[in-house]
XYZ file of C-alpha atoms in Angstrom:
498
model
C 55.471 149.064 14.118
C 52.649 146.862 15.398
C 52.531 145.021 18.714
C 53.299 145.967 22.320
C 56.606 147.624 23.263
C 59.369 145.324 24.509
C 59.410 144.714 28.243
C 62.287 145.624 30.535
C 63.508 142.040 30.922
C 63.998 141.716 27.173
C 65.933 144.994 27.004
C 68.022 144.382 30.123
C 69.142 140.984 28.919
C 70.818 142.641 25.930
C 71.885 145.963 27.475
C 74.953 146.256 29.709
C 74.466 146.874 33.397
C 74.785 150.498 34.478
C 78.427 151.533 34.907
C 79.324 154.689 36.863
C 82.639 156.252 37.841
C 83.417 158.031 41.099
C 86.251 160.576 41.072
C 87.662 162.321 44.134
C 90.004 165.206 43.314
C 92.868 166.179 45.593
C 96.404 167.616 45.500
C 99.330 165.208 45.264
C 102.910 165.879 44.204
C 102.974 162.304 42.853
C 100.236 163.051 40.312
C 97.853 160.297 39.234
C 98.554 157.033 41.011
C 97.522 153.518 39.983
C 98.211 152.139 43.444
C 95.813 154.598 45.070
C 93.106 153.785 42.522
C 93.418 150.128 43.501
C 93.466 150.927 47.224
C 90.266 152.974 46.925
C 88.595 150.091 45.067
C 89.602 147.747 47.898
C 88.201 150.201 50.454
C 84.819 150.205 48.712
C 84.811 146.420 48.430
C 85.302 146.210 52.194
C 82.323 148.559 52.638
C 80.184 146.024 50.716
C 78.026 148.359 48.600
C 75.239 145.793 48.152
C 73.948 146.789 44.710
C 77.322 147.333 43.086
C 80.352 145.417 41.884
C 83.518 147.468 42.436
C 86.019 147.835 39.586
C 89.520 149.299 39.905
C 90.329 151.915 37.242
C 93.540 151.918 35.233
C 95.260 155.295 35.279
C 95.432 157.014 31.909
C 97.797 159.964 31.871
C 96.561 162.977 29.874
C 98.503 163.837 26.725
C 98.764 167.589 27.345
C 100.022 169.945 30.048
C 97.664 168.271 32.526
C 100.206 165.457 32.906
C 102.176 167.857 35.117
C 99.228 168.763 37.364
C 99.241 168.097 41.102
C 95.437 168.409 41.218
C 94.423 164.888 40.219
C 91.624 162.355 40.741
C 91.480 159.000 42.445
C 88.977 156.926 40.459
C 86.855 153.858 41.002
C 84.124 152.276 38.850
C 80.876 150.647 39.993
C 78.844 148.248 37.862
C 75.271 147.630 38.946
C 74.584 143.995 39.729
C 71.040 143.967 38.375
C 69.794 147.074 36.586
C 70.585 148.859 33.368
C 69.927 152.423 32.368
C 66.515 151.329 31.056
C 64.996 150.336 34.407
C 61.491 151.902 34.229
C 61.153 152.065 38.034
C 64.168 154.309 38.597
C 65.874 151.838 40.908
C 69.273 152.397 39.289
C 68.971 156.138 39.895
C 68.022 155.539 43.514
C 71.000 153.260 44.023
C 73.353 155.845 42.492
C 72.199 158.438 45.010
C 72.560 155.981 47.863
C 76.093 155.124 46.748
C 77.179 158.741 46.454
C 75.422 160.241 49.477
C 75.281 157.467 52.088
C 77.995 154.905 51.315
C 80.799 156.989 49.811
C 81.300 159.669 52.539
C 82.510 157.226 55.218
C 84.795 155.380 52.789
C 86.274 158.587 51.392
C 86.888 160.092 54.831
C 88.653 157.004 56.175
C 90.639 156.489 52.959
C 91.938 160.061 52.631
C 92.690 160.233 56.329
C 94.767 157.101 55.785
C 96.813 158.600 52.946
C 97.064 161.949 54.761
C 95.567 163.965 51.879
C 92.585 166.308 51.834
C 89.775 165.562 49.336
C 88.556 168.723 47.600
C 85.729 167.661 45.290
C 83.925 164.446 44.396
C 81.794 163.597 41.395
C 80.013 160.627 39.860
C 78.887 160.127 36.266
C 77.579 157.300 34.090
C 79.979 155.795 31.567
C 77.824 153.571 29.363
C 74.632 155.527 28.708
C 73.655 157.885 25.928
C 74.479 161.590 26.451
C 70.788 162.456 26.770
C 70.464 160.106 29.761
C 73.633 161.016 31.657
C 71.997 163.857 33.534
C 69.859 161.490 35.597
C 72.970 159.983 37.223
C 75.265 163.023 37.611
C 76.365 163.777 41.172
C 78.741 166.536 42.289
C 79.826 167.750 45.718
C 82.425 170.320 46.807
C 84.086 169.239 50.050
C 86.395 172.266 50.272
C 83.778 174.736 51.537
C 86.134 177.263 53.120
C 88.154 178.106 50.026
C 91.420 177.222 51.760
C 94.393 175.440 50.206
C 95.334 172.760 52.706
C 96.652 169.622 51.042
C 97.052 167.357 54.059
C 94.369 165.711 56.179
C 95.165 164.287 59.594
C 93.262 163.700 62.809
C 94.197 166.239 65.508
C 95.525 164.862 68.814
C 92.284 166.018 70.435
C 90.409 163.448 68.323
C 92.369 160.213 68.803
C 89.491 157.962 67.707
C 87.759 158.852 64.442
C 85.699 155.677 64.151
C 82.763 157.208 66.021
C 82.718 159.993 63.446
C 82.982 157.534 60.554
C 80.096 155.470 61.903
C 77.812 158.522 61.796
C 78.214 159.033 58.042
C 76.203 155.963 57.091
C 73.428 156.592 59.643
C 71.937 159.481 57.648
C 70.497 159.646 54.152
C 73.043 162.256 53.098
C 76.448 162.117 54.768
C 78.080 164.617 52.406
C 77.538 167.602 54.717
C 79.078 165.654 57.597
C 82.059 164.752 55.418
C 82.707 168.362 54.448
C 82.218 169.611 57.999
C 84.717 167.226 59.587
C 87.277 167.617 56.790
C 87.145 171.406 57.083
C 87.448 171.386 60.889
C 90.526 169.182 60.571
C 91.842 171.466 57.802
C 91.439 174.579 59.940
C 93.278 172.873 62.752
C 96.048 172.004 60.300
C 96.099 175.608 59.101
C 96.852 176.836 62.606
C 99.620 174.275 62.975
C 101.407 175.315 59.782
C 100.778 179.070 59.646
C 101.223 181.766 62.245
C 98.098 183.591 61.087
C 95.157 181.911 59.413
C 93.503 184.016 56.718
C 90.026 183.875 58.186
C 89.107 187.056 56.329
C 89.280 185.131 53.028
C 86.548 182.738 54.136
C 82.891 183.509 53.603
C 81.045 183.971 56.898
C 78.154 181.745 55.757
C 80.528 178.865 54.961
C 82.357 179.232 58.268
C 79.087 179.118 60.191
C 78.051 175.968 58.333
C 81.315 174.298 59.355
C 81.173 175.307 63.015
C 77.486 174.506 63.520
C 77.710 170.819 64.433
C 74.016 170.732 65.347
C 73.166 171.025 61.659
C 74.644 167.566 61.056
C 74.079 165.924 64.435
C 77.737 165.744 65.427
C 77.462 168.063 68.433
C 77.505 165.174 70.934
C 80.948 163.952 69.851
C 82.813 165.757 72.611
C 86.362 166.099 71.199
C 85.024 167.370 67.876
C 82.573 169.773 69.537
C 85.292 171.253 71.759
C 87.608 171.725 68.799
C 84.882 173.424 66.758
C 84.150 175.851 69.618
C 87.834 176.692 70.031
C 88.177 177.352 66.308
C 85.044 179.488 66.353
C 86.566 181.573 69.161
C 89.741 182.119 67.138
C 87.672 182.995 64.089
C 85.536 185.551 65.924
C 88.611 187.047 67.620
C 90.338 187.608 64.284
C 90.680 191.403 63.828
C 90.431 191.115 60.067
C 86.788 190.075 60.358
C 85.801 193.524 61.534
C 86.232 194.587 57.944
C 83.475 192.285 56.777
C 80.915 194.428 58.600
C 80.073 197.941 57.371
C 82.136 200.497 59.272
C 80.037 202.951 61.287
C 82.816 205.528 61.658
C 84.884 206.248 58.536
C 88.541 205.300 58.972
C 91.599 207.266 57.995
C 92.639 206.811 54.377
C 95.626 204.572 55.156
C 93.442 202.111 57.093
C 90.513 202.287 54.681
C 92.572 201.612 51.563
C 94.787 198.767 52.857
C 92.323 195.905 52.061
C 91.852 197.260 48.535
C 95.600 197.315 47.929
C 95.784 193.737 49.234
C 93.011 192.828 46.790
C 94.964 194.389 43.915
C 98.162 192.599 44.885
C 96.440 189.215 45.307
C 94.495 189.300 42.047
C 96.844 191.016 39.608
C 98.870 187.879 38.833
C 95.778 185.674 38.712
C 94.057 187.906 36.178
C 97.230 188.303 34.133
C 97.371 184.517 33.736
C 93.644 184.436 33.052
C 94.146 186.855 30.181
C 96.575 184.366 28.594
C 94.344 181.335 29.097
C 91.808 180.094 26.575
C 89.056 178.619 28.744
C 86.754 178.154 25.784
C 88.959 175.368 24.463
C 90.973 172.780 26.405
C 93.737 172.853 23.790
C 96.787 175.002 24.429
C 97.211 178.219 22.455
C 100.459 178.936 20.594
C 101.432 181.611 23.111
C 98.941 180.921 25.837
C 98.361 178.763 28.900
C 96.571 175.420 28.722
C 93.339 175.164 30.702
C 94.311 172.105 32.746
C 92.159 170.799 35.625
C 94.542 172.312 38.170
C 94.555 175.722 36.508
C 90.770 175.700 36.257
C 90.278 174.711 39.884
C 92.848 177.196 41.191
C 91.326 179.916 39.008
C 87.960 179.190 40.592
C 89.467 179.390 44.092
C 91.327 182.603 43.253
C 88.256 184.271 41.782
C 86.341 183.350 44.907
C 89.150 184.802 47.020
C 89.026 187.946 44.904
C 85.285 188.256 45.379
C 85.628 187.972 49.175
C 88.570 190.401 49.268
C 86.708 192.926 47.120
C 83.679 192.717 49.402
C 85.916 193.311 52.413
C 87.699 196.216 50.704
C 84.390 197.799 49.721
C 83.067 197.576 53.273
C 85.929 199.816 54.434
C 86.380 202.081 51.437
C 82.737 202.978 50.883
C 82.205 204.709 54.275
C 85.385 206.723 53.726
C 84.359 207.731 50.197
C 80.794 208.519 51.276
C 82.201 210.792 53.981
C 84.365 212.542 51.384
C 81.326 213.144 49.178
C 79.503 214.736 52.121
C 82.483 217.015 52.724
C 82.528 218.029 49.064
C 78.813 218.816 49.214
C 79.247 220.921 52.359
C 82.016 222.936 50.721
C 80.015 223.770 47.619
C 77.020 224.746 49.770
C 78.980 226.852 52.311
C 77.891 230.553 52.664
C 81.303 231.709 51.493
C 81.133 229.837 48.206
C 77.471 230.659 47.709
C 78.347 234.362 48.118
C 81.209 234.142 45.644
C 79.057 232.182 43.270
C 76.220 234.709 43.589
C 78.513 237.641 42.945
C 80.106 235.851 40.048
C 76.801 235.037 38.433
C 75.592 238.616 38.965
C 78.686 240.418 37.767
C 80.448 237.985 35.474
C 77.464 236.114 34.056
C 76.613 236.237 30.406
C 73.051 237.413 31.010
C 71.875 240.907 30.089
C 71.735 242.113 33.725
C 75.293 240.983 34.408
C 76.588 242.647 31.287
C 74.852 245.965 32.135
C 76.184 245.914 35.722
C 79.710 245.114 34.570
C 79.576 247.839 31.949
C 78.379 250.416 34.488
C 81.148 249.536 36.969
C 83.803 249.672 34.281
C 82.868 253.248 33.332
C 84.676 254.780 36.379
C 88.131 254.205 37.930
C 86.537 252.971 41.179
C 84.291 250.713 39.149
C 87.322 249.221 37.436
C 88.645 248.076 40.806
C 85.292 246.605 41.879
C 84.846 244.869 38.539
C 88.326 243.374 38.754
C 87.598 242.008 42.240
C 84.350 240.475 41.030
C 86.065 238.933 38.017
C 88.708 237.364 40.252
C 85.914 236.044 42.475
C 84.154 234.591 39.473
C 87.294 232.810 38.302
C 88.044 231.514 41.825
C 84.499 230.226 42.187
C 84.648 228.515 38.808
C 87.942 226.846 39.703
C 86.575 225.762 43.099
C 83.420 224.308 41.589
C 85.422 222.580 38.868
C 87.788 221.019 41.391
C 84.977 219.690 43.562
C 83.054 218.454 40.543
C 86.076 216.483 39.316
C 86.549 214.915 42.750
C 82.885 213.974 43.061
C 82.871 212.422 39.598
C 86.069 210.454 40.283
C 84.773 209.062 43.588
C 81.346 208.118 42.226
C 82.828 206.436 39.176
C 85.206 204.352 41.294
C 82.380 203.302 43.640
C 80.406 202.102 40.619
C 83.415 200.115 39.405
C 83.623 198.331 42.761
C 79.943 197.386 42.532
C 80.186 196.211 38.925
C 83.392 194.267 39.606
C 81.602 192.094 42.178
C 79.013 191.082 39.558
C 81.731 190.454 36.975
C 83.543 188.142 39.406
C 80.378 186.084 39.870
C 79.909 185.793 36.111
C 83.529 184.721 35.656
C 83.265 182.167 38.458
C 80.168 180.666 36.880
C 82.009 180.307 33.586
C 84.939 178.571 35.286
C 82.641 176.221 37.222
C 80.831 175.323 34.011
C 84.137 174.436 32.345
C 85.213 172.422 35.407
C 81.973 170.452 35.286
C 82.321 169.716 31.581
C 86.059 169.232 31.030
C 87.186 167.975 34.440
C 84.239 166.105 35.900
C 82.655 164.884 32.704
C 79.224 166.458 33.100
C 77.383 169.472 31.767
C 76.224 172.074 34.272
C 73.027 172.167 32.243
C 72.512 168.466 33.105
C 71.262 169.548 36.515
C 67.941 171.130 37.423
C 68.018 174.918 38.028
C 67.895 174.438 41.811
C 70.744 171.909 41.598
C 72.757 174.309 39.449
C 72.258 177.005 42.089
C 73.421 174.612 44.816
C 76.551 173.728 42.819
C 77.343 177.375 42.125
C 76.800 178.286 45.786
C 79.146 175.485 46.830
C 81.827 177.229 44.769
C 81.058 180.490 46.592
C 79.093 182.170 43.793
C 76.344 184.677 44.574
C 73.593 183.230 42.383
C 71.283 186.163 43.174
C 73.608 188.367 41.126
C 73.473 186.094 38.080
C 70.967 185.963 35.292
C 68.821 182.889 34.799
C 69.900 182.145 31.239
C 71.413 178.774 30.426
C 75.170 178.441 30.308
C 76.644 178.660 26.820
C 80.203 177.591 26.120
C 80.692 180.546 23.783
C 80.218 182.950 26.710
C 83.144 181.598 28.715
C 85.875 183.524 26.958
C 83.900 186.777 26.932
C 83.268 186.591 30.680
C 86.985 186.033 31.302
C 87.965 188.967 29.112
C 85.371 191.080 30.873
C 86.823 190.261 34.298
C 90.348 191.120 33.150
C 89.230 194.358 31.482
C 87.083 195.507 34.412
C 89.918 194.897 36.857
C 92.289 196.951 34.672
C 89.810 199.813 34.349
C 88.999 199.780 38.064
C 92.712 199.958 38.920
C 93.162 202.921 36.552
C 90.105 204.681 37.969
C 91.409 204.116 41.501
C 94.737 205.753 40.604
C 92.901 208.634 38.907
C 90.680 209.148 41.969
C 93.671 209.185 44.329
C 95.429 211.753 42.146
C 92.412 214.033 41.679
C 91.261 213.906 45.296
C 94.705 213.961 46.857
C 93.997 210.960 49.065
C 97.007 210.009 51.117
C 98.589 213.477 50.980
C 96.739 214.518 54.121
C 93.614 213.479 55.958
C 92.886 217.052 56.954
C 90.089 218.923 55.221
C 91.483 221.209 52.536
C 89.909 224.613 51.992
C 88.928 225.464 48.451
């Protein structure tokens, strides 16, 4: 085709203005709500997002098991007043980021505080661009950093005026971190009001530090909030369960060392049983399975993260105990007594020529018969002793390897779930983001990206990673029971002579 390419004005006059949708997911027993969609649209109109016209979204109930979910979105659309997807100067992309990171946090915080519900995740995606171009507009942020299920959001009595906090959100280029920090501080406060014992041990230490460190977001000079954060930090650090997150210097007794692992088994058994019945590779329901609804996917992600934290805690206590047992086994096999028995056995009862000659000589006289019998008994006893220790060592080492491998399997399974959440729930491919953005998203869901490979996500790998997690957990549980039986753990904590 001859002639210059068409200019932007010619294209934009025919193309529709960029249309994006913001979704904020939360838990509500009422399900999806048209009234709340309209109220959120009104809240954004009052915020006057200069480059955007706000559009209320009509609720469309899903036609599968998701229509019974409590984990639902509040939605609002934004149509750009001037630019289309074809703007060569990237102004539409810039305005999308500004909307999501600077304007939205204050509106979302005030709105959800008003309806007394906690926002968990928020996402934004383009609705009227080709699939190949959607990646340039995708935005995703996880507000629920601490992996805690608190459905309500309310201002504590210590913070009677939240407007000073709200005003800070729009003063920075990216108010998302502030939003998450304040929401989580309020959630922790709520947790202490509704439960006698907060499960601090199920929160990752890095996430907790990010929430308590108000200097990282510039909120440290808001006195009521700063005081509350310090008080919560004190309660967190005083929690006895946190001692288990640090490697134990002195091995504990078996009963104390194994308790976190049994809690891990109890917490995850039901989750993984349901996971085994769920087809995450396809949103459709199986004939005898469980449908992968948004709520099931999100709760599965939270539960896998909980499992990963609990397994890490269990390992930190069990490993020192098991390492100490291995040292005891080594000392027994190397003791002078067993070396002497072993030496006599190899000399008298061995299959070598020298052993056979010595045994034959001893057996030629009545006194020799007695000596030979004693040596044979010693040889059998030594063989039994060595066999017993060898079985214990093998059982312990195999279980330790299962604990290590299980942690990696959890991370792989979490990545698969997050990828499905991005695609089926939030309308965007994980592969739409740059590698560093993918890492940030995975980290926000509590995934150890250092343990993952760098290959691209493939939908076909979802089901295999789920099956792998279920199978590994089953095998680890069986190996644990085998180890306890072989080693006699729990029968006595006293050293048994061989």
